[in-house]
Amino acid sequence: MFDWGFTLVLLTNGLLIGLMYSLIALGFVLVYKATDAINFAQGEFVMLAGFIIAGLLFLAGAPFWVSAIVAVLGMVAFGFGLERIVLRPLIGRPIIAVIMATIGLATVLRGAAPLFFGAETRALTLPISDEPIVLGTITLPPVQLVGALLSLAFLGAFTWFFLKSRMGVAMRAVADNQQVAMAMGIHVERYFAIAWGLAGIVSALGGLAWGALLGVDVHLALIGLKVFPVVILGGLDSILGAIVGGLIVGVVENLAAGYLDPLVGGGTKDFAPYVLMIVMLMIRPYGIFGKARIERV
Amino acid sequence: MFHRESGYYKTTYAKDMALYPMPVARWTVAAIVLLLCIAPFALHEYYVSIINLILVATVGALGLNILVGYTGQISIGHAAFMSVGAYTAANLAVKLGWPFWATLPAGGLMAAAIGAIVGIPSLRIKGLYLAIATLAGQLIIEWTINHVPAISGGAQASIEVPRPTLFGAELKTQAQLYWFLLFFAALAVVGTLNLVRSRIGRAFIAIRDQDIAAEIIGINIFRYKLLAFAISSFYAGVTGVLYTYYLGIANYEQFQIVTSIDYLAMIIIGGLGSVLGSILGAIFVTLLPIAIRLGMENWGGALFSAADINNIIPNLRLIGFGGLIILFLVLEPEGLNRLWRNIRSYFRVWPFSY
């Protein structure tokens, strides 16, 4: 007998978690879209933001809104600084160099953050009620709901930004062809910095949402590994793709955990998205919404 | 500096491709061999154990450098290939009682087969996509080993292996293991040196530099990319087997993604596309945590309380690794090998540098 109620619960949870994945994937996509750089440290960005918020809340005793705003500003500054110091010298170098530099950065952040903020897990409580919202058979945990709403809000904001705003159009131009953009009078390097700054903002909110869900410690960075199935499924340079990819990964994960785990004894949650990703890489590497510009060899 | 060149006198291809470009190189190699032979007798067991770790790391770094440095294909999943080798050898040694000279190539071949499978996407995708595909390979292999008791031996996913025996004698002490590991490390070094100057190695380099041009001059990209993955994974598998024999236990925790990054750090710090660089990188990355621990134990007390130091060391290690990767990428992309060459060419013409 197929249990529809159970499936429905898995689906809604999957969709909510999926939207939270999208939020993090958004930071990755923004950077890739504008600068062609790959950020393997996206999870560590989120972790750093979580640490800043938790650090201000617990160590400095700051009120919640202040720490959230400081985290956003801090992450923007971090994005700018990172672009200037590490990534600008790597422009024009093989792709492997950028990948390795961000892996190196991820390692540094994972080592440095606990030194400054302490290694213990800190609970990050949002100033909202803990009461889950009940809709018939489904219960919606408020933390995930907030994360999902944040994610949707940013999807809207960034879609508008890229389609309508002057800055967004310039950024698309930079992403499309740097030389032509430069010839049209666009300050390419400035837009690289802005892209990293935007990734900082998204990561700060990701840190807020995920920190509230999982608690803040070094393991928060592990959700960075989930970004890759999301962006590969959706397409590396598509904001819509980040959302759709996130939803797919969230749903697949929850369905796997609900139906496959009892068969093989657990752990399929972390496994299924990667299998899906490998299949996607084999048949359509540029993703559902990505631009097809893979070179065939 | 008893030897000084006055010009470029290589007139045949054979001379240009020779292993020892100058007579002095032959003497240097002889001196290094001599030092390596004295080492286990002259050094304390602790230092021999460090050299052993370096020897194991050298094999792995060479393998990864063949793939990343020479062929230009990135792999973030190399530790997984090591675990494939390690568990293959451990299972064969424990369940079938195979000796090390049979399990070692078996582990390597198994890793090569898996590596070639993971490398298949490299035919369609490159750069970032390949990095992500190999990352997925790492996670999937790790998961499989962890969840299939037939491979991982059940509890804690670790298998104890018997010590390697040679002519009926068990290799137990660090000095005995040193000879065991040194033999395979030397084999790997010579093998790589010869590989990269052979037809295969040149094909790898051609693919790295310009894959389309390589295809046009008649290199079968399909074959050589898979070959690069297979050879590189073979080295990785052998590294895993050697490490397993060295520790006496096969454990997946030794082969997690952090290890993959350690090995990538080795070849970047040492120098991509260079045998000497792989060795220097292996030495550097193996010594770094030891140096940090030593430094913190001796002078760390001035900055931190004694209880904190043990917690801080792993963090400092991460910061050191990551920082060095970034530093080398930004400032000296060709790594220690380049620094060494700069020093050498400075002294080569030393008093008359103009």
XYZ file of C-alpha atoms in Angstrom:
651
model
C 0.000 0.000 0.000
C 1.513 3.300 -1.063
C 1.423 5.864 1.724
C 0.470 9.209 0.165
C 0.626 11.138 3.418
C 4.202 10.040 4.051
C 5.212 10.942 0.509
C 3.585 14.337 0.839
C 5.545 15.054 4.027
C 8.775 13.990 2.332
C 7.959 16.167 -0.664
C 7.202 19.329 1.281
C 10.274 18.908 3.468
C 12.310 18.278 0.358
C 11.013 21.405 -1.312
C 11.744 23.585 1.716
C 15.254 22.187 2.182
C 15.724 22.423 -1.565
C 14.989 26.139 -1.536
C 17.565 26.540 1.206
C 20.090 24.724 -0.974
C 19.187 27.102 -3.761
C 20.102 30.055 -1.572
C 23.649 28.752 -1.228
C 23.881 27.667 -4.836
C 22.858 31.189 -5.797
C 26.139 32.518 -4.404
C 28.050 30.002 -6.501
C 26.085 30.800 -9.649
C 26.501 34.574 -9.232
C 30.269 34.261 -9.113
C 30.449 31.788 -11.965
C 28.078 33.811 -14.133
C 29.993 37.050 -13.785
C 33.618 36.021 -13.414
C 33.884 32.458 -14.744
C 35.545 31.575 -11.458
C 34.529 28.496 -9.541
C 34.067 28.877 -5.850
C 34.838 25.629 -4.057
C 34.716 27.576 -0.800
C 30.995 28.394 -0.967
C 30.236 26.145 1.999
C 33.009 27.798 3.973
C 31.581 31.224 3.111
C 28.319 30.127 4.655
C 30.164 28.724 7.648
C 32.085 31.964 8.110
C 28.872 34.002 8.003
C 27.308 31.657 10.543
C 30.342 32.044 12.782
C 30.184 35.835 12.545
C 26.507 35.899 13.498
C 26.896 33.383 16.306
C 30.077 35.076 17.503
C 28.394 38.462 17.747
C 25.326 36.993 19.428
C 27.185 34.989 22.048
C 30.605 36.526 22.482
C 29.672 40.192 22.109
C 26.059 39.893 23.193
C 24.817 41.937 20.263
C 21.119 41.915 19.374
C 20.050 39.644 16.551
C 19.399 42.225 13.863
C 22.691 43.993 14.483
C 24.658 40.764 14.160
C 22.797 39.807 10.985
C 23.549 43.178 9.387
C 27.177 43.101 10.509
C 27.477 39.612 9.033
C 26.126 40.801 5.679
C 28.480 43.785 5.618
C 31.379 41.657 6.821
C 30.800 39.052 4.122
C 30.608 41.745 1.434
C 33.921 43.155 2.633
C 35.342 39.639 2.692
C 34.181 39.050 -0.880
C 35.760 42.294 -2.079
C 39.030 41.601 -0.278
C 39.204 38.038 -1.532
C 38.694 39.103 -5.127
C 41.380 41.763 -4.854
C 44.044 39.711 -3.078
C 43.597 36.150 -4.316
C 41.500 35.993 -7.447
C 42.581 39.013 -9.440
C 46.180 37.768 -9.802
C 44.752 34.505 -11.127
C 42.826 36.061 -14.025
C 43.921 34.484 -17.274
C 45.501 31.486 -15.593
C 44.289 27.922 -16.175
C 41.012 26.971 -14.556
C 42.830 24.520 -12.322
C 44.552 27.453 -10.572
C 41.265 29.089 -9.572
C 39.807 25.776 -8.415
C 42.843 25.073 -6.284
C 42.961 28.603 -4.906
C 39.378 28.360 -3.675
C 40.071 24.904 -2.239
C 43.031 26.432 -0.438
C 40.825 29.240 0.775
C 38.257 26.739 2.019
C 40.984 24.972 3.994
C 42.195 28.239 5.519
C 38.688 29.271 6.543
C 37.967 25.875 8.063
C 41.143 26.170 10.104
C 40.853 29.827 11.022
C 37.182 30.233 11.934
C 37.255 27.953 15.015
C 40.440 29.687 16.187
C 38.604 32.977 16.456
C 35.101 31.890 17.362
C 35.687 28.681 19.288
C 35.179 25.098 18.162
C 31.950 24.269 20.018
C 28.604 24.105 18.247
C 26.436 27.137 18.898
C 22.705 27.163 18.441
C 21.528 30.092 16.394
C 17.956 30.957 17.270
C 15.959 33.168 14.988
C 13.686 35.723 16.676
C 10.564 33.853 15.575
C 8.340 31.352 17.309
C 9.436 27.704 17.307
C 5.887 26.459 16.831
C 5.636 24.458 13.633
C 2.861 25.499 11.300
C 0.417 22.639 10.794
C -1.429 22.241 7.501
C -3.520 19.105 7.613
C -1.071 16.196 7.782
C 1.964 18.360 7.014
C 3.939 20.278 9.599
C 6.145 23.093 8.380
C 9.124 23.889 10.641
C 9.401 27.689 10.837
C 13.181 27.769 10.392
C 12.996 26.022 7.055
C 10.057 28.155 6.063
C 12.060 31.315 6.737
C 15.010 29.908 4.800
C 12.785 29.034 1.875
C 11.148 32.467 1.886
C 14.541 34.196 2.035
C 15.607 32.109 -0.904
C 12.516 32.980 -2.929
C 12.906 36.667 -2.121
C 16.464 36.602 -3.368
C 15.511 34.705 -6.473
C 13.121 37.525 -7.292
C 15.600 40.240 -6.374
C 18.415 38.788 -8.458
C 16.203 38.068 -11.427
C 15.162 41.726 -11.404
C 18.767 42.784 -10.853
C 20.085 40.883 -13.861
C 17.210 41.684 -16.188
C 16.469 45.322 -15.392
C 19.135 47.114 -13.390
C 22.028 48.859 -15.097
C 24.551 47.076 -12.941
C 22.990 43.691 -13.639
C 23.018 44.226 -17.383
C 26.666 45.296 -17.193
C 27.426 42.171 -15.212
C 25.785 39.997 -17.832
C 27.850 41.737 -20.459
C 31.016 40.995 -18.501
C 29.987 37.377 -18.163
C 29.275 37.092 -21.853
C 32.466 38.563 -23.218
C 34.980 40.396 -21.123
C 36.800 42.075 -23.971
C 33.707 43.449 -25.632
C 32.387 44.586 -22.257
C 35.640 46.397 -21.662
C 35.389 48.053 -25.082
C 31.883 49.264 -24.212
C 33.314 51.124 -21.246
C 32.425 48.666 -18.517
C 34.920 48.489 -15.678
C 35.314 44.702 -15.745
C 37.361 44.333 -12.596
C 34.875 46.381 -10.621
C 32.125 44.008 -11.638
C 34.214 41.022 -10.632
C 34.483 42.556 -7.178
C 30.745 43.272 -7.106
C 29.980 39.666 -8.025
C 32.050 38.422 -5.097
C 30.379 40.981 -2.856
C 26.941 39.710 -3.917
C 28.086 36.158 -3.234
C 29.036 37.433 0.214
C 25.510 38.757 0.828
C 23.912 35.496 -0.265
C 26.332 33.516 1.887
C 25.551 35.675 4.904
C 21.844 34.877 4.550
C 22.678 31.248 3.885
C 24.717 31.247 7.070
C 21.753 32.696 8.921
C 19.263 30.143 7.628
C 21.502 27.078 7.780
C 23.056 28.120 11.060
C 19.569 28.308 12.549
C 18.766 24.865 11.165
C 21.960 22.947 11.966
C 23.769 25.020 14.568
C 27.035 26.777 13.873
C 30.292 24.846 13.846
C 32.868 23.689 11.302
C 30.514 21.061 9.900
C 28.282 23.800 8.567
C 30.785 24.022 5.702
C 29.821 20.525 4.548
C 26.641 21.815 2.923
C 29.022 23.376 0.409
C 29.373 19.873 -1.034
C 25.640 19.861 -1.782
C 26.055 22.928 -3.960
C 27.628 20.931 -6.757
C 24.721 18.591 -7.532
C 22.429 21.620 -7.337
C 24.349 23.745 -9.804
C 25.173 20.892 -12.169
C 21.538 19.850 -12.337
C 20.240 23.363 -12.810
C 23.018 24.730 -14.953
C 26.072 26.583 -13.712
C 25.144 29.998 -15.026
C 21.423 30.052 -14.444
C 19.687 31.572 -11.424
C 16.495 29.761 -12.257
C 18.625 26.634 -12.555
C 19.917 27.116 -9.022
C 16.349 27.183 -7.727
C 15.147 24.222 -9.774
C 18.327 22.253 -9.053
C 17.930 22.958 -5.355
C 14.341 21.739 -5.401
C 15.292 18.563 -7.273
C 18.155 17.795 -4.891
C 16.011 18.507 -1.845
C 13.188 16.261 -3.034
C 15.460 13.448 -4.248
C 17.323 13.511 -0.958
C 14.185 13.251 1.116
C 12.614 10.570 -1.041
C 15.849 8.563 -0.901
C 15.986 8.926 2.863
C 12.334 7.887 3.154
C 12.246 4.952 0.759
C 15.783 3.726 0.088
C 17.251 4.009 3.576
C 15.147 1.164 5.020
C 16.351 -1.063 2.152
C 20.116 -0.456 2.298
C 20.555 0.649 5.876
C 20.894 4.406 5.815
C 23.027 7.108 4.335
C 21.436 7.343 0.881
C 20.544 10.959 1.630
C 24.105 12.085 1.001
C 24.607 9.665 -1.840
C 21.611 10.001 -4.159
C 22.229 13.614 -5.297
C 25.698 12.691 -6.509
C 24.499 9.754 -8.534
C 21.955 12.054 -10.122
C 24.722 14.561 -10.788
C 26.985 11.989 -12.450
C 24.127 10.945 -14.723
C 23.519 14.593 -15.565
C 27.212 15.160 -16.280
C 27.146 12.251 -18.695
C 24.072 13.249 -20.678
C 23.768 17.008 -20.318
C 26.767 18.535 -18.523
C 25.556 22.116 -18.853
C 22.438 21.378 -16.847
C 18.763 21.993 -17.395
C 18.946 25.754 -17.884
C 22.661 26.308 -18.443
C 24.192 27.670 -21.599
C 25.650 24.886 -23.729
C 29.244 25.888 -24.144
C 31.038 22.717 -23.272
C 33.854 21.982 -25.646
C 33.719 18.517 -27.079
C 37.052 16.842 -27.374
C 80.146 23.341 -8.574
C 83.011 21.511 -10.171
C 81.248 21.278 -13.448
C 80.647 24.329 -15.558
C 78.936 24.466 -18.900
C 80.193 26.734 -21.607
C 77.530 26.093 -24.192
C 74.826 23.841 -25.435
C 76.467 20.814 -26.996
C 73.644 18.357 -27.374
C 73.764 17.237 -30.970
C 71.557 14.132 -30.962
C 68.025 13.490 -29.803
C 69.254 10.658 -27.651
C 71.471 13.048 -25.719
C 68.721 15.592 -25.358
C 66.387 13.020 -23.888
C 68.950 11.364 -21.647
C 68.035 10.821 -18.002
C 71.220 12.509 -16.845
C 71.749 15.707 -18.808
C 75.167 16.379 -17.261
C 77.828 14.250 -15.624
C 77.288 16.147 -12.402
C 73.683 14.876 -12.322
C 74.981 11.319 -12.254
C 77.135 12.184 -9.247
C 74.279 13.930 -7.479
C 72.063 10.902 -7.932
C 74.851 8.661 -6.644
C 75.249 10.880 -3.586
C 71.517 10.846 -2.877
C 71.400 7.051 -3.205
C 74.310 6.802 -0.782
C 72.584 9.100 1.724
C 69.379 7.102 1.442
C 71.333 3.904 2.127
C 72.956 5.333 5.244
C 69.774 6.949 6.575
C 68.154 4.008 8.419
C 71.378 3.233 10.260
C 72.295 6.786 11.164
C 68.894 8.158 12.185
C 66.664 7.570 15.158
C 63.610 5.406 14.532
C 61.307 8.430 14.777
C 63.069 10.173 11.901
C 63.031 6.984 9.859
C 59.271 6.808 10.361
C 58.956 10.350 8.996
C 61.030 9.398 5.949
C 58.752 6.404 5.488
C 55.725 8.666 5.367
C 57.506 10.852 2.825
C 58.272 7.799 0.687
C 54.617 6.758 0.659
C 53.516 10.315 -0.140
C 56.064 10.528 -2.964
C 54.438 7.655 -4.824
C 51.007 9.241 -4.528
C 52.233 12.702 -5.480
C 53.992 11.325 -8.563
C 50.800 9.596 -9.632
C 48.667 12.685 -9.166
C 51.239 14.793 -10.973
C 51.079 12.496 -14.004
C 47.373 13.248 -14.217
C 47.214 16.899 -13.144
C 50.659 18.195 -13.963
C 51.441 16.315 -17.157
C 48.032 15.582 -18.684
C 46.205 18.637 -17.363
C 43.183 16.716 -16.065
C 42.106 17.640 -12.570
C 41.147 15.068 -9.962
C 39.818 15.885 -6.509
C 39.135 12.227 -5.851
C 42.558 10.718 -5.633
C 42.304 9.608 -2.040
C 39.361 7.429 -3.061
C 41.580 5.560 -5.539
C 44.049 5.035 -2.723
C 41.305 3.536 -0.593
C 40.334 1.236 -3.465
C 43.915 -0.041 -3.592
C 44.127 -0.307 0.168
C 40.921 -2.301 0.608
C 41.610 -4.535 -2.377
C 44.999 -5.464 -0.978
C 43.721 -5.831 2.571
C 40.912 -8.159 1.509
C 43.217 -10.258 -0.652
C 45.818 -10.453 2.089
C 43.387 -11.364 4.851
C 40.811 -13.520 3.064
C 43.040 -15.266 0.532
C 46.355 -14.908 2.308
C 48.144 -13.368 -0.664
C 51.672 -12.043 -0.053
C 52.455 -8.367 -0.619
C 54.091 -8.834 -4.013
C 50.757 -10.096 -5.292
C 48.417 -7.755 -3.400
C 50.413 -4.669 -4.342
C 49.914 -4.908 -8.104
C 46.399 -6.217 -7.539
C 45.515 -3.141 -5.483
C 47.114 -0.922 -8.080
C 45.282 -2.576 -10.963
C 41.949 -2.426 -9.178
C 42.472 1.285 -8.518
C 43.502 1.754 -12.154
C 40.284 0.124 -13.332
C 38.124 2.250 -11.033
C 40.152 5.331 -11.929
C 39.611 4.740 -15.636
C 35.866 4.476 -15.001
C 35.839 7.739 -13.054
C 37.936 9.216 -15.853
C 35.390 8.414 -18.550
C 33.557 11.737 -18.079
C 36.863 13.477 -18.873
C 36.232 12.599 -22.498
C 33.247 14.891 -22.648
C 33.929 17.435 -19.975
C 36.920 19.250 -18.645
C 38.096 21.760 -16.122
C 35.442 22.561 -13.597
C 33.075 19.802 -14.649
C 35.779 17.204 -14.368
C 36.726 18.511 -10.929
C 33.130 18.097 -9.791
C 32.833 14.658 -11.406
C 35.930 13.398 -9.602
C 34.671 14.943 -6.386
C 31.482 12.949 -6.827
C 33.642 9.884 -7.534
C 35.416 10.412 -4.235
C 32.171 10.716 -2.273
C 30.553 7.733 -3.980
C 33.566 5.451 -3.485
C 33.845 6.545 0.134
C 30.161 5.841 0.683
C 30.341 2.443 -1.015
C 33.303 1.304 1.050
C 31.564 2.454 4.188
C 28.273 0.736 3.428
C 29.360 -2.590 1.960
C 30.625 -4.811 4.775
C 32.111 -7.256 2.253
C 34.645 -4.602 1.280
C 35.145 -2.734 4.491
C 35.276 -5.661 6.890
C 32.358 -4.497 9.025
C 33.179 -2.706 12.252
C 34.622 0.769 11.829
C 35.327 -0.089 8.201
C 38.870 -1.144 8.974
C 40.806 -4.333 8.206
C 43.989 -5.345 9.935
C 46.569 -6.657 7.512
C 49.524 -8.904 8.289
C 52.971 -7.378 8.023
C 54.678 -7.905 4.659
C 57.114 -10.791 4.676
C 60.264 -11.073 2.620
C 62.103 -14.412 2.400
C 60.128 -15.608 5.410
C 61.093 -12.646 7.580
C 58.421 -10.225 8.741
C 59.084 -6.556 8.118
C 58.281 -5.031 11.464
C 60.645 -2.236 12.479
C 60.668 1.173 10.857
C 64.091 0.498 9.349
C 62.878 -2.719 7.709
C 59.780 -0.978 6.389
C 62.058 1.786 5.149
C 63.776 -0.549 2.692
C 60.434 -1.946 1.626
C 58.994 1.512 0.957
C 62.204 2.929 -0.495
C 62.256 0.220 -3.150
C 58.773 1.097 -4.373
C 59.298 4.851 -4.105
C 62.484 4.569 -6.174
C 60.642 2.384 -8.662
C 57.920 5.020 -8.921
C 60.430 7.834 -9.447
C 62.351 6.010 -12.161
C 59.108 4.797 -13.713
C 57.704 8.316 -13.888
C 60.944 9.801 -15.224
C 60.915 7.265 -18.005
C 57.199 7.554 -18.607
C 57.219 11.290 -19.166
C 60.025 11.168 -21.715
C 58.444 8.323 -23.615
C 55.855 8.502 -26.383
C 53.059 8.217 -23.835
C 54.391 11.020 -21.665
C 54.812 13.323 -24.628
C 51.255 12.572 -25.699
C 50.088 13.505 -22.187
C 51.943 16.803 -22.370
C 50.525 17.523 -25.811
C 46.995 16.947 -24.480
C 47.673 19.282 -21.569
C 49.035 22.064 -23.724
C 46.489 22.014 -26.536
C 44.099 19.107 -26.739
C 42.697 19.978 -30.144
C 46.144 20.368 -31.656
C 47.133 17.089 -30.021
C 44.234 15.331 -31.690
C 45.169 16.816 -35.055
C 48.724 15.516 -34.888
C 47.318 12.053 -34.398
C 47.115 11.475 -30.664
C 44.150 9.360 -29.714
C 42.730 11.579 -26.972
C 40.214 8.989 -25.826
C 42.949 6.432 -25.240
C 45.506 8.709 -23.667
C 43.150 10.478 -21.274
C 41.904 7.156 -19.973
C 45.482 5.909 -19.836
C 46.474 8.954 -17.790
C 43.647 8.280 -15.373
C 44.541 4.593 -15.191
C 48.277 5.130 -14.646
C 47.662 7.860 -12.120
C 45.150 5.730 -10.242
C 47.543 2.795 -10.360
C 50.083 4.914 -8.496
C 47.347 6.005 -6.109
C 46.306 2.406 -5.520
C 49.886 1.385 -4.826
C 50.172 4.325 -2.429
C 47.107 3.056 -0.631
C 48.534 -0.459 -0.396
C 51.911 0.807 0.829
C 50.241 2.998 3.412
C 48.101 0.092 4.559
C 51.137 -2.126 4.986
C 52.945 0.689 6.725
C 50.130 1.234 9.236
C 49.166 -2.432 9.453
C 45.517 -1.487 8.965
C 43.260 -0.402 6.132
C 40.972 2.371 7.262
C 38.835 4.642 5.131
C 39.508 7.586 7.436
C 43.003 7.805 5.996
C 41.592 8.339 2.528
C 38.999 11.052 2.865
C 38.668 14.158 0.773
C 41.142 15.972 3.029
C 43.796 13.540 1.840
C 42.937 14.305 -1.775
C 43.514 17.961 -1.025
C 46.781 17.174 0.778
C 48.067 15.478 -2.349
C 46.904 18.334 -4.554
C 48.733 20.662 -2.180
C 51.869 18.554 -2.605
C 51.980 18.855 -6.353
C 51.060 22.541 -6.380
C 53.592 23.459 -3.734
C 56.176 21.156 -5.289
C 55.520 22.077 -8.876
C 53.034 20.838 -11.459
C 54.459 18.705 -14.217
C 57.759 17.862 -12.566
C 59.084 14.723 -10.933
C 61.419 16.610 -8.638
C 58.508 18.858 -7.720
C 56.423 15.862 -6.642
C 59.214 14.685 -4.373
C 59.832 18.151 -2.916
C 56.095 18.628 -2.408
C 55.767 15.265 -0.671
C 58.635 16.173 1.648
C 57.271 19.634 2.325
C 53.676 18.638 2.996
C 54.689 15.702 5.194
C 57.055 17.834 7.234
C 54.739 20.837 7.589
C 52.413 19.416 10.273
C 55.393 17.973 12.116
C 57.131 21.347 12.024
C 53.974 23.110 13.201
C 53.574 20.651 16.082
C 57.206 21.047 17.053
C 57.014 24.823 16.843
C 53.840 25.015 18.875
C 55.114 22.653 21.545
C 58.294 24.644 21.968
C 57.185 28.224 21.517
C 53.390 28.088 21.458
C 53.220 28.465 25.232
C 54.053 32.135 24.871
C 50.804 32.788 23.000
C 48.343 30.126 24.106
C 47.623 28.146 27.230
C 48.945 24.590 27.351
C 45.469 23.064 27.102
C 44.654 25.039 23.983
C 47.754 24.082 22.045
C 46.593 20.584 21.200
C 43.328 21.964 19.855
C 45.043 24.670 17.893
C 47.567 22.500 16.065
C 45.107 20.891 13.613
C 43.673 24.320 12.845
C 47.100 25.778 12.216
C 47.842 22.844 9.962
C 44.763 23.628 7.853
C 45.635 27.314 7.721
C 49.214 26.494 6.759
C 48.148 24.157 3.946
C 45.510 26.428 2.505
C 47.648 29.519 2.860
C 50.587 27.879 1.134
C 48.424 26.630 -1.739
C 47.138 30.154 -2.325
C 50.571 31.707 -1.843
C 52.223 29.400 -4.343
C 49.413 29.774 -6.873
C 49.539 33.543 -6.728
C 53.272 34.094 -6.395
C 55.062 31.027 -7.770
C 52.738 28.860 -9.856
C 55.518 26.474 -10.741
C 56.230 25.680 -7.135
C 59.332 24.631 -5.250
C 60.721 23.026 -8.362
C 60.893 26.448 -10.001
C 62.516 27.991 -6.930
C 65.120 25.237 -6.970
C 65.766 25.775 -10.682
C 66.132 29.513 -10.119
C 68.689 28.934 -7.396
C 70.494 26.399 -9.521
C 70.666 28.527 -12.628
C 71.879 31.435 -10.542
C 74.807 29.424 -9.242
C 75.402 27.725 -12.557
C 76.839 30.905 -13.990
C 77.491 32.299 -10.587
C 80.377 34.716 -10.550
C 79.664 35.741 -14.147
C 75.924 36.181 -14.140
C 75.902 38.540 -17.122
